[in-house]
Coordinates of C-alpha atoms in Angstrom, one line a residue:
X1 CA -25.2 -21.1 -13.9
X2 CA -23.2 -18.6 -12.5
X3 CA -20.1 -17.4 -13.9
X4 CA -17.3 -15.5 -11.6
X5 CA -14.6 -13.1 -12.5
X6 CA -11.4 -12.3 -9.6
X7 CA -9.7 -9.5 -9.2
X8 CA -8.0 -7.2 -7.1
X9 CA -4.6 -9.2 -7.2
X10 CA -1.0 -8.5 -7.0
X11 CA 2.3 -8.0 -5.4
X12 CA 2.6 -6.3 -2.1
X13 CA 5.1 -6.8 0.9
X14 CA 4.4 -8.5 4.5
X15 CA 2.4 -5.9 6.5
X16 CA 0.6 -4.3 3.3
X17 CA -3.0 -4.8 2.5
X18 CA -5.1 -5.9 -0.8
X19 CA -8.8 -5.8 -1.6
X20 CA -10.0 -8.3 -3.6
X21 CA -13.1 -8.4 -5.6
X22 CA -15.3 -11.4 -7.7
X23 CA -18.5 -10.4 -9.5
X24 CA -21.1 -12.7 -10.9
X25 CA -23.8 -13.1 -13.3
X26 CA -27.1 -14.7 -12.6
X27 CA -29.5 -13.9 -9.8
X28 CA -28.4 -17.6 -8.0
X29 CA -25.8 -15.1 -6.3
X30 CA -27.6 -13.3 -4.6
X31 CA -29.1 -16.2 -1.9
X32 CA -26.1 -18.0 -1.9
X33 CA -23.7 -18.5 1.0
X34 CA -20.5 -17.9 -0.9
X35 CA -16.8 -17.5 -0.3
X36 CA -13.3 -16.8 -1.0
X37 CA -11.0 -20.3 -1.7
X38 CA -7.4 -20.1 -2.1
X39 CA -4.3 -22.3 -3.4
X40 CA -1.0 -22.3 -2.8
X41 CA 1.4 -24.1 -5.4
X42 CA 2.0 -27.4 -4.4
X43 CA -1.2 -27.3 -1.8
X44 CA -4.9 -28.3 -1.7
X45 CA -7.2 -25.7 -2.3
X46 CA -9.1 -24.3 0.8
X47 CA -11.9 -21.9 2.1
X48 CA -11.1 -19.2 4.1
X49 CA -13.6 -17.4 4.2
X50 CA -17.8 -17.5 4.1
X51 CA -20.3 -15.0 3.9
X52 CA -24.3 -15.9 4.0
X53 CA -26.9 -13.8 1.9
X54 CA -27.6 -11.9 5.3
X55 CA -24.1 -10.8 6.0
X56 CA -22.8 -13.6 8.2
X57 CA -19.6 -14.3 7.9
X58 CA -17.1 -17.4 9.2
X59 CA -13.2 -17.4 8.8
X60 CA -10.6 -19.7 8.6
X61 CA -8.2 -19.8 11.5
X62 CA -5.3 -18.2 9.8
X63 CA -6.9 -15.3 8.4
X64 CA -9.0 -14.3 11.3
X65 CA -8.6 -10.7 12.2
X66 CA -6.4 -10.1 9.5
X67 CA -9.2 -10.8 6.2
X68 CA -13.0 -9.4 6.0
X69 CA -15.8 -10.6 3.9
X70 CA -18.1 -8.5 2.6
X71 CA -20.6 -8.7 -0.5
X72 CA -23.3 -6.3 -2.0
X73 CA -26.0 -8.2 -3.5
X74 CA -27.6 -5.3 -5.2
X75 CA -24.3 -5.4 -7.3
X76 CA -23.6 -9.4 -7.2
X77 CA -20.5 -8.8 -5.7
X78 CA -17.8 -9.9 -3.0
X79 CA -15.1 -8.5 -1.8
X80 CA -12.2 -9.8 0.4
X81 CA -10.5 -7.2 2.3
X82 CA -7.1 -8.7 3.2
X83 CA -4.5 -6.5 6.1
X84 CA -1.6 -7.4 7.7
X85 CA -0.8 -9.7 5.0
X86 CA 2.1 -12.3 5.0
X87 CA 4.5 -14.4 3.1
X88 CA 2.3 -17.8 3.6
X89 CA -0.8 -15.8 2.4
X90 CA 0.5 -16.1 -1.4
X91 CA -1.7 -18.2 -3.5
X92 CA -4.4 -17.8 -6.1
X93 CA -7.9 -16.7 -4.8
X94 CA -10.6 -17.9 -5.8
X95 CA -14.3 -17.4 -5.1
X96 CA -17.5 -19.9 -5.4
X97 CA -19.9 -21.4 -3.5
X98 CA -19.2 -22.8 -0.1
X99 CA -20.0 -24.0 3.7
X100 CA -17.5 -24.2 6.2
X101 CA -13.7 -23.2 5.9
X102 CA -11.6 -25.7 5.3
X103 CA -10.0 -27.9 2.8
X104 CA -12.2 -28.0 -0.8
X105 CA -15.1 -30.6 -0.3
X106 CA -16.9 -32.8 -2.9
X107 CA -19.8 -30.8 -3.5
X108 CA -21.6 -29.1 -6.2
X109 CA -19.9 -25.6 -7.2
X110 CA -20.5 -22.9 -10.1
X111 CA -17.7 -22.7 -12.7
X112 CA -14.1 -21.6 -11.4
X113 CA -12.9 -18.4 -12.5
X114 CA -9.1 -17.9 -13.5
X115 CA -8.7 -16.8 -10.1
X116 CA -6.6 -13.4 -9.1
X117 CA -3.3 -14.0 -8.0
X118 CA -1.8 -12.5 -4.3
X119 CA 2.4 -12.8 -3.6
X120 CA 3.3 -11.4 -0.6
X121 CA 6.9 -10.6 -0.2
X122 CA 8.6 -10.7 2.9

């Protein structure tokens, strides 16, 4: 089992950037396409973002051009480099396992972490 930690969060204002980071135990990590998940109050949880254990990455819509993926397996870690940011990008982020961005799917996932918490100010 793998077991993930966020952080990297805070309080900024439209326009500002944030770099977010989630490190995990267990070697499972390593060859696992992983990703960053968010949720907004009131709103389903969804994927934004994907990276593959070779460093290919796949974006949601919204956050394209605006959000990089990155991770360094030697460490166990991802990162979520996040520019430009805006109002409708506040939410808690998580990070975990996934396929595709897009809304959560049924599916098998590690533990959720307590998630790192992003308000954007306008």
């Amino acid at each position: 089992q793998v077991q993930l930690v966020e952080s990297g969060g805070g309080l900024v204002q439209a326009g500002e950037s944030l770099r977010l980071s989630c490190a995990a135990s267990g070697s499972d990590f390593r060859l696992a396409i992983v990703g960053w998940y968010r949720q907004a109050p009131g709103k389903q949880r969804e994927l934004i973002a994907t990276i593959t254990s070779g460093g290919a990455t796949e974006y949601l819509g919204s956050v394209k051009g605006r959000f990089t993926i990155s991770r360094d397996n030697a460490k166990n870690r991802m990162y979520l480099q996040m520019n430009n940011l805006k109002p409708e990008d506040t939410a808690v982020y998580y990070c975990n396992r996934g396929v595709s961005p897009g809304p959560l799917q049924s599916g098998v996932y590690w533990d959720w972490g307590q998630g790192t918490q992003v308000t954007v100010s306008s």
